[in-house]
CSV table of C-alpha atoms in Angstrom, one decimal:
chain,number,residue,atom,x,y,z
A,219,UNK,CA,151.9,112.7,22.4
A,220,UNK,CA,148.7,112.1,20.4
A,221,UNK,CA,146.3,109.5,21.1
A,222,UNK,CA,147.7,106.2,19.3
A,223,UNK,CA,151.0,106.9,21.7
A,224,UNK,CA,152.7,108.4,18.6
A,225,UNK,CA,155.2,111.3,19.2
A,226,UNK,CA,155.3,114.6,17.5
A,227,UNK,CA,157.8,118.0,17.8
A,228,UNK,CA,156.7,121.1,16.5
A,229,UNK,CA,158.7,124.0,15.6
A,230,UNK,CA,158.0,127.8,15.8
A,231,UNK,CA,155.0,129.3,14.4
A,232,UNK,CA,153.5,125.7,14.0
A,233,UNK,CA,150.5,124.1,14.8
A,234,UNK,CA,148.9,120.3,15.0
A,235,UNK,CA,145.5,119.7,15.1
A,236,UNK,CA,143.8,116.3,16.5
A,237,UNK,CA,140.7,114.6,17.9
A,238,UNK,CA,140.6,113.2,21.6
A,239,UNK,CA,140.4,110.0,20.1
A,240,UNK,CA,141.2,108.5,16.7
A,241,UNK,CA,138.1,106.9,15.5
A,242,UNK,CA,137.0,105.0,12.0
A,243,UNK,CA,139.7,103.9,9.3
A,244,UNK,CA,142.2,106.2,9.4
A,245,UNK,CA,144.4,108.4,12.5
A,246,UNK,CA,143.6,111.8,10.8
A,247,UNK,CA,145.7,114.9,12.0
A,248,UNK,CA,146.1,118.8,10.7
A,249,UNK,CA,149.6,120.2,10.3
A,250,UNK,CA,150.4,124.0,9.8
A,251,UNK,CA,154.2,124.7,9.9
A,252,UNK,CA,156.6,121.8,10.3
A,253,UNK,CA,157.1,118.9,12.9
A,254,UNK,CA,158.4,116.0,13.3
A,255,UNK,CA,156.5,112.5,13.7
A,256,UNK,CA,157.4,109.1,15.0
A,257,UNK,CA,153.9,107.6,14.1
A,258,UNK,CA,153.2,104.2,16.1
A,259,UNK,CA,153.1,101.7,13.6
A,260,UNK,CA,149.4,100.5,12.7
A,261,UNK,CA,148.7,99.0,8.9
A,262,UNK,CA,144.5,98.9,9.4
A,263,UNK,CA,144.9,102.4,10.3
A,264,UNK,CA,147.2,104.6,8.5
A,265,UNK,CA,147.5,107.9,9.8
A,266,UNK,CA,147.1,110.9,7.4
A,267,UNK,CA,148.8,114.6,7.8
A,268,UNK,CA,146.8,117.1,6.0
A,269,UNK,CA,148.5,120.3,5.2
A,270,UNK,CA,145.5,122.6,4.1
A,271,UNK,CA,147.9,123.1,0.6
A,272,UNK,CA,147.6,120.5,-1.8
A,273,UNK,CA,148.7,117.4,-0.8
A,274,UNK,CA,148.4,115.1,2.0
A,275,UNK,CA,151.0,112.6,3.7
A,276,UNK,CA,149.9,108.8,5.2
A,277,UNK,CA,151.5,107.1,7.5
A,278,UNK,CA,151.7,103.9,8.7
A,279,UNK,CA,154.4,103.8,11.2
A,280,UNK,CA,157.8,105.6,10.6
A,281,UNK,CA,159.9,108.6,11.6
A,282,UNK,CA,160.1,111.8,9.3
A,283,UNK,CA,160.1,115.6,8.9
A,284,UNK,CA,156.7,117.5,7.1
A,285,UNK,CA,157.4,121.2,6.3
A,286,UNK,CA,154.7,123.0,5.0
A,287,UNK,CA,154.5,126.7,6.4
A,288,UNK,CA,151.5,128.0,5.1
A,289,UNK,CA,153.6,131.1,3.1
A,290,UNK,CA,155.8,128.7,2.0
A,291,UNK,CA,155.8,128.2,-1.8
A,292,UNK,CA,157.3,124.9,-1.2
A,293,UNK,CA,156.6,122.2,0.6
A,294,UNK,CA,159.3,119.4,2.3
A,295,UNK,CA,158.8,115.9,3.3
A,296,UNK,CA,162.3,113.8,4.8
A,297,UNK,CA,161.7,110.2,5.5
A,298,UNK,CA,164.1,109.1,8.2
A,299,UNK,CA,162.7,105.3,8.8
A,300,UNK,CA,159.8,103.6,7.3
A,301,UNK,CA,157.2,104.6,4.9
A,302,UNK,CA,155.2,107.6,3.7
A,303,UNK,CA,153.5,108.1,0.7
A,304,UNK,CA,153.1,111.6,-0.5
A,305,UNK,CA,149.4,112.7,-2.4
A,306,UNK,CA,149.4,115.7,-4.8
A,307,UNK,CA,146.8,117.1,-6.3
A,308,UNK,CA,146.5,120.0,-9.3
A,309,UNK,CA,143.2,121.9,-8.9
A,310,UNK,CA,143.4,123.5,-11.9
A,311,UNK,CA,144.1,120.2,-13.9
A,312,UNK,CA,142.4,117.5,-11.5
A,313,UNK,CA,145.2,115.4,-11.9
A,314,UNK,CA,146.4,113.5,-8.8
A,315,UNK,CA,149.9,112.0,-8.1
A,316,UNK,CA,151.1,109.3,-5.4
A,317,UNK,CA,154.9,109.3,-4.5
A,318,UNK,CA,156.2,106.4,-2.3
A,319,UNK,CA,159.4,107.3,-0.6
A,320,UNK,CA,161.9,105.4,0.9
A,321,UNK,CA,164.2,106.2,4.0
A,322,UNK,CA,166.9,108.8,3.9
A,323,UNK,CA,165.0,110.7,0.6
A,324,UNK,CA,163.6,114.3,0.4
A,325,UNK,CA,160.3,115.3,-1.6
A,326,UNK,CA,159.7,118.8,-2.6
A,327,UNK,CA,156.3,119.8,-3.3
A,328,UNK,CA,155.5,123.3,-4.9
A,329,UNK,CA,152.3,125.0,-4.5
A,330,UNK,CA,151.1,125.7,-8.2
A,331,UNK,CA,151.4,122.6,-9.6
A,332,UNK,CA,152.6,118.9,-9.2
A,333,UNK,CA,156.7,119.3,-10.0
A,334,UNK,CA,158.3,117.4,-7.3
A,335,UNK,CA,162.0,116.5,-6.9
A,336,UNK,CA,163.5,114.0,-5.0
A,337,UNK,CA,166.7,114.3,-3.0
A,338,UNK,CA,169.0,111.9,-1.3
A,339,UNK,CA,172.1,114.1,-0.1
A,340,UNK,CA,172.8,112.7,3.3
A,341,UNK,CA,173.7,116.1,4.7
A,342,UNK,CA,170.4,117.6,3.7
A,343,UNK,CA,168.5,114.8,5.5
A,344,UNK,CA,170.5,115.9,8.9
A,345,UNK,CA,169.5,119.2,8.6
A,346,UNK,CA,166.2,118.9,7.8
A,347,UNK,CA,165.6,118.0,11.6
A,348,UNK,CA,168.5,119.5,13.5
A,349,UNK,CA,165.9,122.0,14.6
A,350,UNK,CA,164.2,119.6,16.8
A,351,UNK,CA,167.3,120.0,19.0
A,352,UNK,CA,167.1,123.6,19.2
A,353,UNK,CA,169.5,124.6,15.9
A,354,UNK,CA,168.8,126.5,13.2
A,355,UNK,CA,170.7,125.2,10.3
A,356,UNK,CA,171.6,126.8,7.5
A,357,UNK,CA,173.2,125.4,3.6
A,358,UNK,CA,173.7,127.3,1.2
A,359,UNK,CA,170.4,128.8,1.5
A,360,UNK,CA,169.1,132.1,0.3
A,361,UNK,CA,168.7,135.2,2.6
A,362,UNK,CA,165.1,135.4,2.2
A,363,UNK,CA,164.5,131.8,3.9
A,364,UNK,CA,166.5,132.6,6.2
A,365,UNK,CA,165.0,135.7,7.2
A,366,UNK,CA,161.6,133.6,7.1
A,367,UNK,CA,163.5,130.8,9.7
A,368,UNK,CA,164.9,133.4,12.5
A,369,UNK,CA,161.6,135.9,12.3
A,370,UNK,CA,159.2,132.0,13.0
A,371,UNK,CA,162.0,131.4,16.1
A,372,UNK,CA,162.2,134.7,17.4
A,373,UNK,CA,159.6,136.3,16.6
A,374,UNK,CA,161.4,139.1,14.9
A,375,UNK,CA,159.9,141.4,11.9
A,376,UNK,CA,162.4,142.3,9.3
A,377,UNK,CA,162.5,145.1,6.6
A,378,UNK,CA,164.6,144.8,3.6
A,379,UNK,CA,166.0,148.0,2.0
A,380,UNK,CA,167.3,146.1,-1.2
A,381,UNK,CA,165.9,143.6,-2.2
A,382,UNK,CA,169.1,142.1,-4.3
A,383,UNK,CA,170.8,140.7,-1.0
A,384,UNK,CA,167.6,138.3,-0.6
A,385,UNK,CA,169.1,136.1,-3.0
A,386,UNK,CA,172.3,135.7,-1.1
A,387,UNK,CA,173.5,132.3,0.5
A,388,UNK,CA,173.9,131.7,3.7
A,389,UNK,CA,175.6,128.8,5.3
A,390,UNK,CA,175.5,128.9,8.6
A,391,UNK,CA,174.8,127.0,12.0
A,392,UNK,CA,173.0,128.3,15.3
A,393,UNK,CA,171.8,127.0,18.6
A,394,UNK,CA,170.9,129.4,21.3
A,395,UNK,CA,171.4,133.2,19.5
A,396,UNK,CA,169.5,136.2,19.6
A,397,UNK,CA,168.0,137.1,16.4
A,398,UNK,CA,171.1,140.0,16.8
A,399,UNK,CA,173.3,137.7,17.4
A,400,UNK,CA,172.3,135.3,14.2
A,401,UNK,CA,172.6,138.8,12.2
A,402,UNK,CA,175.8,139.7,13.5
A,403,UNK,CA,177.6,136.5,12.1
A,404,UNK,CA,175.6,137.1,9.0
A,405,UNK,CA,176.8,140.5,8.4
A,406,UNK,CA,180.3,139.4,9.1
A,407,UNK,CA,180.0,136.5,6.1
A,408,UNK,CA,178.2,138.5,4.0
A,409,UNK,CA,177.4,141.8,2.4
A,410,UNK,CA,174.4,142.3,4.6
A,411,UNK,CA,174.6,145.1,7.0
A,412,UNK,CA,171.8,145.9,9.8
A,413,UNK,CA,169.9,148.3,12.2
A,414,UNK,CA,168.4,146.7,15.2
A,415,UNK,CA,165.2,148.4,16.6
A,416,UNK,CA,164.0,146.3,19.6
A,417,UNK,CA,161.9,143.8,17.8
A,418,UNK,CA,162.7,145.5,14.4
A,419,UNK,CA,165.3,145.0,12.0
A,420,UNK,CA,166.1,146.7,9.2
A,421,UNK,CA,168.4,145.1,6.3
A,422,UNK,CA,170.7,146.7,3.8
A,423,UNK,CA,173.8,146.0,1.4
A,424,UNK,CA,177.2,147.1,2.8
């Protein structure tokens, strides 16, 4: 819980930064990973999620997901109830974008420039938080994300023998597996085979 009362999850390999007290204008917080907020509602005092990449989230009272691992090329935002607004900025070009979204819609922000792309499939939106409740859900998303996923919850390092099955799809739900476990169903829906070496795993086609 952070000082204004307002409630936060975080998920593997994640990190919040905040002060003892919020003091001044705004309720300023650091995120590195992804979480999950419901921000106590306060318009004099917005509250503002910086990510270290290149854009910024404030808040002034609402529920909603913030990915932004920092070896993430992409960045996600879900608004579940209230309001965010979303602040890019280009380095490069100096140019600066602010993008209001509204509940139930997904922003994507990519790291080298200001393309964004907003969502509203209702299915993604559940996903997008499912792992606050200890699942790891997967649609229709490619091998090397998921890789990235299982190796933040279990602390797992992978090495790839060809690189071709990265771009595979997965679909694919799991609450309490092993990282063996999560590659055994993987193998069995896909052309991905695997050698487990305690903590290790190497992948390979079949």
């Amino acid at each position: 819980m952070l000082p204004d009362g307002s409630v936060v999850w975080l998920n593997s390999a994640s990190r919040l930064t905040y002060p003892i007290n919020f003091e001044g204008d705004t309720r300023e917080v650091q995120l590195v990973g992804e979480a999950y907020f419901e921000v106590v509602k306060d318009s004099l005092h917005p509250m503002i999620v910086s990510t270290g990449k290149n854009f910024y989230v404030e808040v002034l009272g609402t529920k909603f997901n913030l990915k932004a691992y920092s070896d993430d090329q992409v960045s996600q935002a879900t608004l579940y109830s209230g309001e965010i607004k979303v602040h890019t900025a280009n380095k490069e070009t100096n140019e600066s974008k602010e993008l209001l979204l509204k509940p139930m819609e997904t922003i994507l922000i990519g790291d080298k420039n200001l393309a964004t792309l907003v969502s509203d499939l209702e299915e993604e939106k559940e996903i997008n938080a499912e792992w606050k409740d200890g699942i790891l859900t997967f649609n229709n998303t490619p091998l090397k994300e998921v890789i990235k996923s299982v190796q933040r919850w279990h602390g797992t390092q992978f090495t790839v023998k060809d690189s071709s099955i990265l771009n595979y799809r997965i679909t694919a739900s799991f609450n309490s597996e092993s990282a063996v476990q999560i590659m055994d169903m993987i193998r069995y829906i896909s052309p991905v085979d695997y050698k487990a070496n305690g903590n290790q795993i190497t992948l390979s086609r079949r």
